[in-house]
Coordinates of C-alpha atoms in Angstrom, one line a residue:
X21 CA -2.9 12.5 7.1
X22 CA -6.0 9.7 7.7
X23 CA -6.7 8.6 10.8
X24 CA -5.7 11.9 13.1
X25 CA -8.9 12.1 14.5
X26 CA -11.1 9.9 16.8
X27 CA -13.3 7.2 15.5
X28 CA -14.5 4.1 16.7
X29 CA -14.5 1.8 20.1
X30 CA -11.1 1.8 21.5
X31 CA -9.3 3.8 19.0
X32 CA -8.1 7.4 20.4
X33 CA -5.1 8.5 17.7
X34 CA -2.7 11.6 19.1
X35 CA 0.2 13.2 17.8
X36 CA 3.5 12.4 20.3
X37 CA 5.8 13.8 18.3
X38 CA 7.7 14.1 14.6
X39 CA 10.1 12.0 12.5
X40 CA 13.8 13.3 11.8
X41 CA 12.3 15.0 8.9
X42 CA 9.3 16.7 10.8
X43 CA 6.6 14.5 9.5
X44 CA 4.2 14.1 12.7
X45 CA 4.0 11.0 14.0
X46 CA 0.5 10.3 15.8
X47 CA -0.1 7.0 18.3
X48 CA -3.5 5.0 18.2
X49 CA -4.4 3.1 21.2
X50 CA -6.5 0.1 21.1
X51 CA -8.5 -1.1 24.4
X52 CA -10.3 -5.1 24.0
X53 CA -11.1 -7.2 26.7
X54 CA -8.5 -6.2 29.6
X55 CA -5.8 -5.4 27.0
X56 CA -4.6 -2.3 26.0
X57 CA -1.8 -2.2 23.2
X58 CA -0.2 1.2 21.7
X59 CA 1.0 1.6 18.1
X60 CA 2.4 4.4 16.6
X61 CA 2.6 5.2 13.1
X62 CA 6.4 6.2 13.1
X63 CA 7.9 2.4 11.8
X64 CA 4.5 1.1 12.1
X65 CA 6.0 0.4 15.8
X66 CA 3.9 -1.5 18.5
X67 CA 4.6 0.8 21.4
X68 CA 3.1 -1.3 24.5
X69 CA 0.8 -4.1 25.2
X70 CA -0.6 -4.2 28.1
X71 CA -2.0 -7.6 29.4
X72 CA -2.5 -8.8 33.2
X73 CA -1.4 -11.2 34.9
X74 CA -2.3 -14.0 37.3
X75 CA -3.2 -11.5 39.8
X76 CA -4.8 -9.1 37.3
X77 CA -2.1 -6.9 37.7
X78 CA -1.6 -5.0 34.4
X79 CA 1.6 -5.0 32.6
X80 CA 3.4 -3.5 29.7
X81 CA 5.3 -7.0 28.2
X82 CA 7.1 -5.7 25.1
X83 CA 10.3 -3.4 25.0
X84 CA 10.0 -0.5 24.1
X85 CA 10.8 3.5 24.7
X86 CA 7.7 6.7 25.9
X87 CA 9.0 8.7 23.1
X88 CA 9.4 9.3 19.5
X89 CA 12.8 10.3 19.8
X90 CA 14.0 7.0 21.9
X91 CA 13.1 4.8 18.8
X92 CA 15.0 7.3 16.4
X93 CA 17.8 7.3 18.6
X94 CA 18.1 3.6 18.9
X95 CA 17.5 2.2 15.5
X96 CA 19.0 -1.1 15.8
X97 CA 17.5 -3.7 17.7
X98 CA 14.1 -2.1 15.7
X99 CA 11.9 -2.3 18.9
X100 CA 8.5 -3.0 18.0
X101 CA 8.6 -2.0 14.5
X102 CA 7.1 -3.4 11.0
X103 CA 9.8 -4.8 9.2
X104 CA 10.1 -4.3 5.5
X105 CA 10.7 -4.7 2.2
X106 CA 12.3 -8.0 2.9
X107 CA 12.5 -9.4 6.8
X108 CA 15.6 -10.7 8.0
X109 CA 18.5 -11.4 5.7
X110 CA 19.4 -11.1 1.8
X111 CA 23.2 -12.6 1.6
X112 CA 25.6 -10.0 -0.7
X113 CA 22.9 -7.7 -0.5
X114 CA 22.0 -9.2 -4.3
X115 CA 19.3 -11.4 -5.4
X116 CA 18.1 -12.3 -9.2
X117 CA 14.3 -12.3 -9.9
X118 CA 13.5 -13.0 -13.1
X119 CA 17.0 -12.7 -14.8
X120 CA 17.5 -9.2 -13.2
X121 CA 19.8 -9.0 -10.5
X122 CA 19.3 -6.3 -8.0
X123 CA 22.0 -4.6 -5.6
X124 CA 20.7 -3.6 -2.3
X125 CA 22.2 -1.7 1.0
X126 CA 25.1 -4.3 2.9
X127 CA 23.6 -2.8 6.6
X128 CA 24.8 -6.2 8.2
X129 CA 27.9 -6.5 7.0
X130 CA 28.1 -8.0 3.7
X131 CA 24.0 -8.5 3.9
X132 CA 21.1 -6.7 3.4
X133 CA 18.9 -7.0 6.3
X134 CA 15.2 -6.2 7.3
X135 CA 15.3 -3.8 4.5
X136 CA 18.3 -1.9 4.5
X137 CA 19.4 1.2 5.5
X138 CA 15.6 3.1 5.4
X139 CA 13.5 0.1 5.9
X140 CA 9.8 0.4 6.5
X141 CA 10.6 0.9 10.4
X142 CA 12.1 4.7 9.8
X143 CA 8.9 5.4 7.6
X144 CA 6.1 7.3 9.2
X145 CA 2.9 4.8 7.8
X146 CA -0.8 6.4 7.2
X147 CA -2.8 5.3 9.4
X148 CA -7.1 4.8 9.4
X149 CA -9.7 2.9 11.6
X150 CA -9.9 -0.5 10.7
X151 CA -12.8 -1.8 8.5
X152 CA -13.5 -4.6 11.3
X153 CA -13.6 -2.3 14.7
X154 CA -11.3 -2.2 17.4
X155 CA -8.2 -1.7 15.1
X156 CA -6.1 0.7 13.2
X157 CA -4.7 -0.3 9.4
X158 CA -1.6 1.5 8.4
X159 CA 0.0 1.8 4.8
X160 CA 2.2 3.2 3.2
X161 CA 3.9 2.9 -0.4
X162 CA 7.2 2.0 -1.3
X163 CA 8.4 3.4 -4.2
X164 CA 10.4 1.5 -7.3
X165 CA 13.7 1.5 -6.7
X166 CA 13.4 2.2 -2.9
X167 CA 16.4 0.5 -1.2
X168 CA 17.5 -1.4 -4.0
X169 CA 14.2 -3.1 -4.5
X170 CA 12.3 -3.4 -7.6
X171 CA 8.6 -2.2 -8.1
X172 CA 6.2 0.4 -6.7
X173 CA 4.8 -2.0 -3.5
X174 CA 1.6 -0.5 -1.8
X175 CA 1.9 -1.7 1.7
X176 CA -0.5 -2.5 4.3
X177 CA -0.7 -3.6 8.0
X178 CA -4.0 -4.0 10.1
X179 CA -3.3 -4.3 14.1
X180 CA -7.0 -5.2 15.5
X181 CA -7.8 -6.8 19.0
X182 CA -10.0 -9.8 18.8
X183 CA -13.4 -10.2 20.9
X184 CA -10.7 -12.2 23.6
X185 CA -8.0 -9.1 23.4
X186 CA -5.9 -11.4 21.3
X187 CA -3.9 -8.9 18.6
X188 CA -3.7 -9.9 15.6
X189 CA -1.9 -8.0 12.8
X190 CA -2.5 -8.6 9.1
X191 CA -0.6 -8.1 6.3
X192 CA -1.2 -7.2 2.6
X193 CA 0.9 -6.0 -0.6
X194 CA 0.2 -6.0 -4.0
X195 CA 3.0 -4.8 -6.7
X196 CA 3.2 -3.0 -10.0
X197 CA 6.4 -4.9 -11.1
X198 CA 8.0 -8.6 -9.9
X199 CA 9.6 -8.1 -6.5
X200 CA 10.3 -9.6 -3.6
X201 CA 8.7 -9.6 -0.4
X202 CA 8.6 -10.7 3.2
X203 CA 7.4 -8.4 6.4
X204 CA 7.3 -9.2 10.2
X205 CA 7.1 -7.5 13.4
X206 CA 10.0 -6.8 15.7
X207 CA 8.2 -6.8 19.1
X208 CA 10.7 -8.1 22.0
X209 CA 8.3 -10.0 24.5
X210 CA 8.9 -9.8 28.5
X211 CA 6.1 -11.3 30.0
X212 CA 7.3 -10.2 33.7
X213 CA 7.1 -7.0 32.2
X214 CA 9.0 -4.7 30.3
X215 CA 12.1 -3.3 32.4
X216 CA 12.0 -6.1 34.6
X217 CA 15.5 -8.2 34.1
X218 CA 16.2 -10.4 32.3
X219 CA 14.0 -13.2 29.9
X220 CA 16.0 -15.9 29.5
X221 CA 13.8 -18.0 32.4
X222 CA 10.6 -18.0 30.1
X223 CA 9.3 -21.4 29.3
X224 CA 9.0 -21.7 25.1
X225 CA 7.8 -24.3 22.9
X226 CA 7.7 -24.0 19.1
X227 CA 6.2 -26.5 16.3
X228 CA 9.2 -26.7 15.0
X229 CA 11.2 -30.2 14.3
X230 CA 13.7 -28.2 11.6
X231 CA 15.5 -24.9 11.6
X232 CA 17.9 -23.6 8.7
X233 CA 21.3 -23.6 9.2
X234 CA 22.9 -20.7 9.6
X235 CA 27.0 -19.6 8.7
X236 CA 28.6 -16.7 10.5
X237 CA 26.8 -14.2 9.0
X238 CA 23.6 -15.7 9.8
X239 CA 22.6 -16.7 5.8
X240 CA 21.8 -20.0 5.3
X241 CA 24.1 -22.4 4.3
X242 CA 21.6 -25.8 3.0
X243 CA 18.1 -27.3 3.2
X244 CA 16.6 -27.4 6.6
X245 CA 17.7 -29.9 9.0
X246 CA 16.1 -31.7 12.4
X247 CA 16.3 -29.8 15.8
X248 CA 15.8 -33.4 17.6
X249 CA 19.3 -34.2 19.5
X250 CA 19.8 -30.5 19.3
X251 CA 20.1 -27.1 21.8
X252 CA 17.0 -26.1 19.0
X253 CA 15.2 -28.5 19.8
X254 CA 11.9 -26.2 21.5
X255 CA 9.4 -28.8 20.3
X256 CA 8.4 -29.6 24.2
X257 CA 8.5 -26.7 26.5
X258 CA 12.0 -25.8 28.3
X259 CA 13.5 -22.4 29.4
X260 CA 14.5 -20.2 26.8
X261 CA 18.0 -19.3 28.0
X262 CA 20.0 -17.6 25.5
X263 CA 22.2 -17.2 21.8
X264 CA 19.8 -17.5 19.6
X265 CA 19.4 -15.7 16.5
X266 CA 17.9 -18.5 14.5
X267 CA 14.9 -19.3 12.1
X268 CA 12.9 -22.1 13.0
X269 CA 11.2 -23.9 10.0
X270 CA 6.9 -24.5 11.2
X271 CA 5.5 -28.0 11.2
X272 CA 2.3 -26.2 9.6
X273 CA 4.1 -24.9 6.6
X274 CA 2.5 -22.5 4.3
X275 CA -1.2 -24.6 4.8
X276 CA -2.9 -22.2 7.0
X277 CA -2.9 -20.5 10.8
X278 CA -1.7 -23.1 13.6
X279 CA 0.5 -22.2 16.9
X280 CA 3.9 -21.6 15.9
X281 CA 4.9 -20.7 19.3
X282 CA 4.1 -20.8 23.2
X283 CA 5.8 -18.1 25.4
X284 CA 5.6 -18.8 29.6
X285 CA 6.8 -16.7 32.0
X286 CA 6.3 -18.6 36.0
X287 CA 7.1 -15.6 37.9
X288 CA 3.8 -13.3 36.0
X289 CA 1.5 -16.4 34.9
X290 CA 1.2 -14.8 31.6
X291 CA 1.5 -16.6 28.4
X292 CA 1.5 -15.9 25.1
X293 CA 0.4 -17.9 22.3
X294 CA 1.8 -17.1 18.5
X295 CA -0.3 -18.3 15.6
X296 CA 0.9 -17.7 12.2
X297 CA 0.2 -17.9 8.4
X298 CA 3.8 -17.9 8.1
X299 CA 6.1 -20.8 7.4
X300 CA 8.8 -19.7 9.2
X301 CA 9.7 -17.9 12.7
X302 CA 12.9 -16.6 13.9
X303 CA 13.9 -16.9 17.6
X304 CA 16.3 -14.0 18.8
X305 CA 17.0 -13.8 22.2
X306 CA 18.4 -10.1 22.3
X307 CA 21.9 -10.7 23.1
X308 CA 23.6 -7.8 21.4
X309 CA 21.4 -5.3 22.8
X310 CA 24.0 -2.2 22.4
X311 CA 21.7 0.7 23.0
X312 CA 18.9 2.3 25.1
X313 CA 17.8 1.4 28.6
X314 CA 17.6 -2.3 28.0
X315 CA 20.2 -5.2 28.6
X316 CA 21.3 -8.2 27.0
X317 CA 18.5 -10.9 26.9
X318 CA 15.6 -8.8 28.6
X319 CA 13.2 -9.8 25.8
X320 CA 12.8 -12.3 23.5
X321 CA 11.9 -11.5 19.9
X322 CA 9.2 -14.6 17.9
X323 CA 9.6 -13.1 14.1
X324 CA 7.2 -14.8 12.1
X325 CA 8.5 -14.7 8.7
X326 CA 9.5 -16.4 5.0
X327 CA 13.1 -18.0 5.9
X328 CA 16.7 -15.7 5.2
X329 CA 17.7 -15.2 1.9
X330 CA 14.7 -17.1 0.2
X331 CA 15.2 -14.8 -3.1
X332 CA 18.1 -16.5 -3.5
X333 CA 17.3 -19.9 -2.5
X334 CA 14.4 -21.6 -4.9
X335 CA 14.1 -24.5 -2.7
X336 CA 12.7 -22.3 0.4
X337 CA 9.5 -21.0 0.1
X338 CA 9.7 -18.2 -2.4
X339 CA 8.9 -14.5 -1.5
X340 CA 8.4 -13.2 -5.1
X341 CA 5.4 -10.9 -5.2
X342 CA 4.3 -10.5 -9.3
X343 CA 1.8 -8.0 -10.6
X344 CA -1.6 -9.2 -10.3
X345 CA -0.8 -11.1 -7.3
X346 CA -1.8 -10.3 -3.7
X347 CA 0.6 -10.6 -0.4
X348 CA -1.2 -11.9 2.3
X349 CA -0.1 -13.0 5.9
X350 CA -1.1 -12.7 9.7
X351 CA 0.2 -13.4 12.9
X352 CA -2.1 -13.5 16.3
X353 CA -0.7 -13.0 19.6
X354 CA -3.2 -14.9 22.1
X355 CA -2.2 -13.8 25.6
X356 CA -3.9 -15.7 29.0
X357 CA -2.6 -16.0 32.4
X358 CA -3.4 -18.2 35.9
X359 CA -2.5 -21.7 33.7
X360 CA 1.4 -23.1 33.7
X361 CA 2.4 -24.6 30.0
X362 CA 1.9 -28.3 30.2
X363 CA 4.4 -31.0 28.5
X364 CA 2.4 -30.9 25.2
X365 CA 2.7 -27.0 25.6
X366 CA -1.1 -26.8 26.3
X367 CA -2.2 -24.6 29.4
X368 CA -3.2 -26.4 32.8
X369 CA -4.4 -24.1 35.8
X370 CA -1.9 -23.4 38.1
X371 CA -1.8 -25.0 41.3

């Protein structure tokens, strides 16, 4: 497999273990500027990132399990993980592209979600330096057919840590056949640290003035409508609290890389800063947490993404991928500590 042996600043791949079929699964760690993060190449899962805070002190701030065998055991809440063919929800589990309609896996009741049953998180990726330094780029192809979805789709995601020890992770995808696509990553953020309690007192602001509605089943039900007047309304900082399982529709659009997000935790100092490509980013707060060592609400989950069920909705931003045509995307997580979010959501230095 690429990528098993050592190469490059900050890059030190081992194997930690093997995927239910026995395919080893190796972890890369990354070290940039006081931050050390942790992937492995079983779901393309971030393992840890490990930031200070105020103080210095270093702290892992995303959930997450010391084994191989706690993420295979405890699929669900997809700690960490790349998210793929299709992030977040396809209503019916059908969608028509091109006057073909295509049947996928209902794993959320009567929806498909984040891929189905063998999404791209229960996939062991290749993995290789990154071109640029201080990274690792995993792929992996998804064959035609694969969970319902049409095409052969070579896959690709690049986690690098920036001159700052921001972590950015890039996305790319080309296909041999019209498709659809959408990918994300499934990181649960607790900026007190991972295994510390609950989240729910973290300060957020997102550039958001819309989300999309949402019925029951969490597929959207019309054209986006305004948070203002609203419990969705993030677009000044408050505390997070909790029930949320929502996609919040970006100010910036599809027109390039602004902050989506601001993440502020007062007890640590930390925060985190999202910045996104993406037009969309859904805020779950972790309440149904049913599995593992973690409770209800102990981290909070910023999925930058295309909005639910776009391949059946042409008025949302569309997801089709055709031949000839290049996927690309990236999200940066920005982390700094020692300055409380301001009204505008800007840092100030702490008193």
């Amino acid at each position: 497999m690429p990528g098993t042996e050592p190469s490059g600043p900050g890059r030190t791949p081992e194997r930690v273990g093997a995927a239910p079929d026995g395919t080893p699964v190796h972890r890369w760690v990354l070290e940039r500027a006081g931050v050390r993060v942790k992937v492995l190449t079983y779901g393309g899962i971030l393992q840890s990132v490990e930031v200070p805070d105020s103080e210095g002190a270093l702290a892992n701030v995303v959930l997450g399990f010391d084994d191989v065998a706690g993420y295979v055991d405890c699929p669900s809440p997809y700690f960490g993980a790349l998210i793929g063919r299709y992030a977040n929800r396809v209503a019916g589990g059908t969608f028509t592209l091109d006057g073909r309609t295509y049947r996928l896996p209902r794993n959320n009741g009567p929806n498909c979600l984040h891929g189905g049953e063998r999404g791209f998180d229960k996939r062991v990726w290749d993995a290789e330096p990154a071109a640029e330094g201080h990274g690792v780029r995993l792929s992996l192809v998804s064959p035609d057919g694969e969970e319902g979805f049409p095409g052969r789709l070579e896959v690709s995601a690049t986690y690098a840590l920036e001159a700052d020890g921001a972590l950015r992770i890039g996305y790319r995808a080309v296909t041999d056949a019209p498709t659809v696509v959408n990918l994300t990553n499934h990181s649960y953020w607790n900026l007190s640290g991972a295994g510390s309690g609950g989240a729910g007192g973290h300060v957020l602001r997102i550039a958001a003035g819309h989300i999309t509605p949402l019925d029951g089943d969490s597929v959207p039900t019309g054209p986006p409508e305004p948070v203002a007047g609203t419990r969705f309304d993030f677009r000044e900082p408050r505390k997070v609290g909790s029930g949320y399982d929502d996609n919040f529709v970006l100010d910036q659009g599809s027109s390039g890389s602004s902050v989506a997000a601001e993440l502020y935790d007062p007890a640590s100092g930390r925060m985190l800063t999202v910045t996104t490509t993406e037009p969309g980013m859904q805020l779950y707060t972790g309440d149904h947490f049913d599995a593992g060592p973690f409770r209800p609400g102990e981290g909070i989950a910023l999925e930058t993404q295309h909005f639910p069920d776009s391949p059946n909705r042409p008025d949302f931003p569309s997801t089709a991928l055709r031949p000839g045509e290049v996927f690309t995307s990236a999200t940066t997580y920005g982390f700094s500590a020692g300055r409380a979010m301001g009204p505008s959501g800007t840092g100030e230095p702490t008193p």
